[in-house]
Short mmCIF file of C-alpha atoms in Angstrom, two decimals:
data_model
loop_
_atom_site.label_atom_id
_atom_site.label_comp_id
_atom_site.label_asym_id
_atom_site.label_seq_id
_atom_site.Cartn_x
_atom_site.Cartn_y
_atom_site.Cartn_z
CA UNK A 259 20.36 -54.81 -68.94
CA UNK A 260 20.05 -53.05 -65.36
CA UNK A 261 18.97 -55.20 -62.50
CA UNK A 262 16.16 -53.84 -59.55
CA UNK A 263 16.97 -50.51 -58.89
CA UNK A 264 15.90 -49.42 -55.62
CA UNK A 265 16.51 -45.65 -53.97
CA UNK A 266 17.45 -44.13 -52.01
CA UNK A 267 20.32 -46.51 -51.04
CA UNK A 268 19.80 -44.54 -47.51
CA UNK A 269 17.38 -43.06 -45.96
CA UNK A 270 17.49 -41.09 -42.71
CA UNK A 271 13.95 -40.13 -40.73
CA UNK A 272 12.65 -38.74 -37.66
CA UNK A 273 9.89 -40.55 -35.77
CA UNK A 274 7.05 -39.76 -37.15
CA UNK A 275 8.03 -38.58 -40.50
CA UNK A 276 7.16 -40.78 -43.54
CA UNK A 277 9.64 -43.04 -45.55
CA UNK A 278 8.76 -43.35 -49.63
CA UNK A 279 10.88 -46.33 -50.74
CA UNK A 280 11.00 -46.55 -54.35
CA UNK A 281 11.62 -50.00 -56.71
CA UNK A 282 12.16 -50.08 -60.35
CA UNK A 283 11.90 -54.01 -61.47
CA UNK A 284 14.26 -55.89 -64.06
CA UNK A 285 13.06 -54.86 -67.50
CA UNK A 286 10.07 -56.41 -68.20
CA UNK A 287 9.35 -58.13 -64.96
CA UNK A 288 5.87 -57.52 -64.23
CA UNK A 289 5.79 -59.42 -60.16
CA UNK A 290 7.56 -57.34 -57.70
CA UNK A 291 8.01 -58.51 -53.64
CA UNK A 292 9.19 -56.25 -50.50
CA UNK A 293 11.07 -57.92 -48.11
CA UNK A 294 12.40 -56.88 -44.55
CA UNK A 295 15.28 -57.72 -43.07
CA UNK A 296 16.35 -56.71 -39.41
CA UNK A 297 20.23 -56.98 -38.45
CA UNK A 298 21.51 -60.33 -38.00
CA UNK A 299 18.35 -62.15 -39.35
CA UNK A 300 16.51 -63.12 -42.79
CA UNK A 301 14.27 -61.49 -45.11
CA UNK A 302 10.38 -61.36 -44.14
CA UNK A 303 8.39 -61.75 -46.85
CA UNK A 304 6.25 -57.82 -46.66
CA UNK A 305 3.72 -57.93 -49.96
CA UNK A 306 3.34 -59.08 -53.17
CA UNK A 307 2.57 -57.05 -56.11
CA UNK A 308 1.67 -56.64 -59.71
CA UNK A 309 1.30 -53.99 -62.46
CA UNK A 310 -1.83 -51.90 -60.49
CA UNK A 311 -2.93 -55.06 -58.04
CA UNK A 312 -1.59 -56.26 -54.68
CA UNK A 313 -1.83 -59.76 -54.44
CA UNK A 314 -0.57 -60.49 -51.04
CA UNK A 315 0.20 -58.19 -48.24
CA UNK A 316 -0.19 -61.13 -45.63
CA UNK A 317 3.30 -60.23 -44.34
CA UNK A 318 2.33 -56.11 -44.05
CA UNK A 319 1.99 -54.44 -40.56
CA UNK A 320 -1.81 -53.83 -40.60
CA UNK A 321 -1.67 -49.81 -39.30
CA UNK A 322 1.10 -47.15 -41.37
CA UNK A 323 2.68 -49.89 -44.34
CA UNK A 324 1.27 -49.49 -47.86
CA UNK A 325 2.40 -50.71 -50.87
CA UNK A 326 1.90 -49.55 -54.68
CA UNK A 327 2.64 -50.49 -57.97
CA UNK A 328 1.30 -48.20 -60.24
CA UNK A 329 0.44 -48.90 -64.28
CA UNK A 330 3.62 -46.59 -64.94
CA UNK A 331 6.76 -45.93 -62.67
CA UNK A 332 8.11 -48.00 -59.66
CA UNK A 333 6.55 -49.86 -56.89
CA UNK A 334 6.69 -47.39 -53.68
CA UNK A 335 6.74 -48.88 -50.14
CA UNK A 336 5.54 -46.20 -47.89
CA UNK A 337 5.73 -45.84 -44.40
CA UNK A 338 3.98 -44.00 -42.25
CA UNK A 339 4.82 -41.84 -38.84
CA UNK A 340 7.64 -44.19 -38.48
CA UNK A 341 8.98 -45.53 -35.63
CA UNK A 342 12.50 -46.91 -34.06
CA UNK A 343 11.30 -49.95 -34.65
CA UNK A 344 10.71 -49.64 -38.33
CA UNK A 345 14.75 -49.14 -38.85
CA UNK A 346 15.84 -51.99 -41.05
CA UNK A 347 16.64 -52.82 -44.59
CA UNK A 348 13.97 -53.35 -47.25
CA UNK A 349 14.18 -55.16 -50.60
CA UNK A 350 12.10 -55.01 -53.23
CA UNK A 351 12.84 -58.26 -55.66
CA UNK A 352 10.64 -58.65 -59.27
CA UNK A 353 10.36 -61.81 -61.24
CA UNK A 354 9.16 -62.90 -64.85
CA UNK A 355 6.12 -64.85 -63.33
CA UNK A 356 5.14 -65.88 -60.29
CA UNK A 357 5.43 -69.58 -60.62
CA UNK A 358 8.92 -70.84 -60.57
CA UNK A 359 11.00 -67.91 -61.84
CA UNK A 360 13.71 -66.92 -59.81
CA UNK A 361 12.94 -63.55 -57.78
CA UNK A 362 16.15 -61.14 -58.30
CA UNK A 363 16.51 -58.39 -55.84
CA UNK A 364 17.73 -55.11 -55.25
CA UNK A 365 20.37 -53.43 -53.33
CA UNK A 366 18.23 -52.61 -50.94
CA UNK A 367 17.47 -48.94 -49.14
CA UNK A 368 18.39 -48.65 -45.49
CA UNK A 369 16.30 -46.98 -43.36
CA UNK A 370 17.17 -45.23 -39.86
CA UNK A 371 14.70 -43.85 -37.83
CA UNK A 372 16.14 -41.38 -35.47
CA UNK B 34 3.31 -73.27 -41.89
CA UNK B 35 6.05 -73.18 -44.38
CA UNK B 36 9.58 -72.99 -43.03
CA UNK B 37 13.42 -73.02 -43.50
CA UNK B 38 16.10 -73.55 -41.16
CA UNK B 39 19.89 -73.25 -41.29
CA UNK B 40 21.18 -74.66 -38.48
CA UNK B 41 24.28 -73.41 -38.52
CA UNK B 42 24.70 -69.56 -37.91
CA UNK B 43 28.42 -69.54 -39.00
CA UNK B 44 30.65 -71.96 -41.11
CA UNK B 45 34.63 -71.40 -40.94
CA UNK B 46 36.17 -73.36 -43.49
CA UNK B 47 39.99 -73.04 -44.79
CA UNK B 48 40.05 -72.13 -48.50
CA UNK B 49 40.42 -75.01 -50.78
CA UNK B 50 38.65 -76.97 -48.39
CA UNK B 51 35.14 -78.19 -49.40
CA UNK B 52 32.47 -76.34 -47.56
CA UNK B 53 29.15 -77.50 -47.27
CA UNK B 54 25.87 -75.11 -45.88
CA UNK B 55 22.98 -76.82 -44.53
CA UNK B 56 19.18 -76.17 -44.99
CA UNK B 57 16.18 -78.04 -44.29
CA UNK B 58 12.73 -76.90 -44.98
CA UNK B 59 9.28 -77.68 -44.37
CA UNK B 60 6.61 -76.58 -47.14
CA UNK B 61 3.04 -77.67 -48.55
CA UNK B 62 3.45 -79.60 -51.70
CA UNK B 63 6.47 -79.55 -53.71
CA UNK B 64 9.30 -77.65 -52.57
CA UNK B 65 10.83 -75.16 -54.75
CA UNK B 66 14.29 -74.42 -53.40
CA UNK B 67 16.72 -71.49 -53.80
CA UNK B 68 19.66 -70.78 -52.50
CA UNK B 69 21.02 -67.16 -52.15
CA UNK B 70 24.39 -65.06 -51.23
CA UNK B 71 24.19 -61.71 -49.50
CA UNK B 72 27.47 -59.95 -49.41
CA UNK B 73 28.09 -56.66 -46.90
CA UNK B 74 25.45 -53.46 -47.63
CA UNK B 75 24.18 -55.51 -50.75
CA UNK B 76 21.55 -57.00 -51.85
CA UNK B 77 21.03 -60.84 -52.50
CA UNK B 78 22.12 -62.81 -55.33
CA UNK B 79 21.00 -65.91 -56.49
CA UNK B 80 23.09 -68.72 -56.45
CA UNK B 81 21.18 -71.49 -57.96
CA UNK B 82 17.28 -73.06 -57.58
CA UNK B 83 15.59 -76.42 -57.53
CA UNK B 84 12.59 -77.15 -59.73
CA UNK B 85 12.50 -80.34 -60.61
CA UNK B 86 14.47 -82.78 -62.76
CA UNK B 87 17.98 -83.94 -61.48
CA UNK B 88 18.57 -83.86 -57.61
CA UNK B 89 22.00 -82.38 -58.04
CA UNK B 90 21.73 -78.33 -59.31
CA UNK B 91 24.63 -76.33 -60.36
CA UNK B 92 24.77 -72.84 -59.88
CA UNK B 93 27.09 -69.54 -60.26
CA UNK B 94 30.83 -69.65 -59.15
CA UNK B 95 31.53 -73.32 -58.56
CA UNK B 96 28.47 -73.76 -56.65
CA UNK B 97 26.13 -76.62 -56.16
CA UNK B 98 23.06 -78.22 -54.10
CA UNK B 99 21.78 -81.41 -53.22
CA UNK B 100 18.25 -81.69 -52.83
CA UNK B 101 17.32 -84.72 -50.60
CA UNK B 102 13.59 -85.42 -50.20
CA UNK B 103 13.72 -87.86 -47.84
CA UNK B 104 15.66 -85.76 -45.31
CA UNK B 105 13.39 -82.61 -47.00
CA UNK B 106 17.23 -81.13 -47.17
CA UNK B 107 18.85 -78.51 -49.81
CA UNK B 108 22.73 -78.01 -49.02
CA UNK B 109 24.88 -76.05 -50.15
CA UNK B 110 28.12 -77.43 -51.72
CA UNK B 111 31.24 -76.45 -53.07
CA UNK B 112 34.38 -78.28 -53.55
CA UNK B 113 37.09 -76.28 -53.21
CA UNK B 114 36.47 -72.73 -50.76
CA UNK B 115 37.90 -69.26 -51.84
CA UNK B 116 38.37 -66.68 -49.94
CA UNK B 117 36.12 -64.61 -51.90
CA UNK B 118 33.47 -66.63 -50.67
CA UNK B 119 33.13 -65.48 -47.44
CA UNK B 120 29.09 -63.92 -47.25
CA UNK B 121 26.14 -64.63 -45.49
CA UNK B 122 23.85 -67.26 -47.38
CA UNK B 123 20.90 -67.37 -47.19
CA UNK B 124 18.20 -70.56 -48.08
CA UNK B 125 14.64 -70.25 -49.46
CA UNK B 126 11.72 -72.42 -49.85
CA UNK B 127 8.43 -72.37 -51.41
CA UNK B 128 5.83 -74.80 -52.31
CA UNK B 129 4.38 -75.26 -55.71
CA UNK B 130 0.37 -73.93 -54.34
CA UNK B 131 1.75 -70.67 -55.21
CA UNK B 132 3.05 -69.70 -51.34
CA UNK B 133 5.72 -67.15 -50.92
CA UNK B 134 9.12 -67.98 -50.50
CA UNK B 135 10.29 -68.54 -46.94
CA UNK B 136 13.72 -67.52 -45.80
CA UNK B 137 16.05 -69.19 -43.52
CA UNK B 138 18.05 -67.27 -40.97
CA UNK B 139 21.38 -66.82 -42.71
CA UNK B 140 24.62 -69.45 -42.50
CA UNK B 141 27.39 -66.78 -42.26
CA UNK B 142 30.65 -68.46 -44.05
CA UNK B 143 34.02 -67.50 -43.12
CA UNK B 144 36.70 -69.15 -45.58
CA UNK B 145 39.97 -68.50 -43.75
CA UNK B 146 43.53 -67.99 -45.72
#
């Protein structure tokens, strides 16, 4: 029974390139979440998704960030021209529903903008 | 606006000690409480949650959690430390209008030899 896969594990860009971040949730978890987290400090809720909808992108930079989750295949975070600023790790976490389930996360993809 | 804090950025405790990790929190409604461990270049895992129902929660590996509503408070217990625990933990609230979770900053524990 895998967990959240999330790839690439690492992922190395140049300013102004784009980063695809890709999340496959826990078997039949339809809710998935992308967090960032910055070094030395705690996750930042990004957006909220389900199958084909975003529910919340409240925490989403307003300008190069989008967010997908499409009927079939994983959830893809996608950055834009990216920036230094933009280097951090992001986790994608799915739960059951979106009430009081527990939200189970990934191992996270590390980004480095060069 | 919902919050979490951990006030403590680092615990050292030596193992077979207890070790306790503080959070406090500050959301609309009723709080829905997690508590999460983050070892190095992984992801989270979750440790245990409060609902509802009994204050005191058990969770994975000997863990447990008090929540306190008076003192809007969720720490972390355990009674006896391993080194193995060492990790950065992380506390997360939510209320029950459907918010998203809130993260603390992190309570790095060191359990020393």
């Amino acid at each position: 029974n895998a967990g959240v896969m999330q790839n690439p594990r690492h992922l190395v860009r140049r300013r102004g390139q784009e980063a695809r971040l890709r999340c496959s949730p826990m078997k039949g978890h339809s809710h998935v979440y992308w967090y960032r987290q910055l070094p030395e400090e705690g996750l930042k809720f990004m957006v909220y998704l389900q199958k084909e909808n975003i529910i919340d992108e409240s925490g989403m930079p307003k300008e190069r960030f989008s967010a997908e989750f499409p009927k079939e295949g994983p959830s893809i975070l996608r950055i834009q021209q990216v920036v230094r600023g933009d280097s951090a790790a992001y986790f994608c976490a799915s739960s059951l529903s979106r009430s009081t389930d527990t939200q189970y996360f990934g191992p996270g993809t590390r980004l480095t903008v060069l | 606006a919902q919050s979490v804090a951990q006030p403590e950025d680092q615990v050292n405790v030596a193992e077979g000690n207890p070790l306790t990790v503080k959070c406090t929190y500050s959301v609309s409604g009723n709080p829905y409480l997690f508590w999460y461990v983050q070892y190095p270049n992984r992801g989270l895992q979750f440790l245990l949650k409060y609902i509802t129902g009994d204050n005191l929660v058990k969770g994975s590996y000997g863990f447990e959690a008090e929540f306190n509503k008076s003192q809007t408070s969720f720490h972390l217990k355990k009674p006896s430390a391993l080194v193995s625990d060492s990790a950065l933990y992380f506390c997360a609230a939510r209320g029950n209008y459907g918010q998203n979770f809130v993260f603390g900053p992190g309570t790095r524990l060191s359990v020393l030899p």
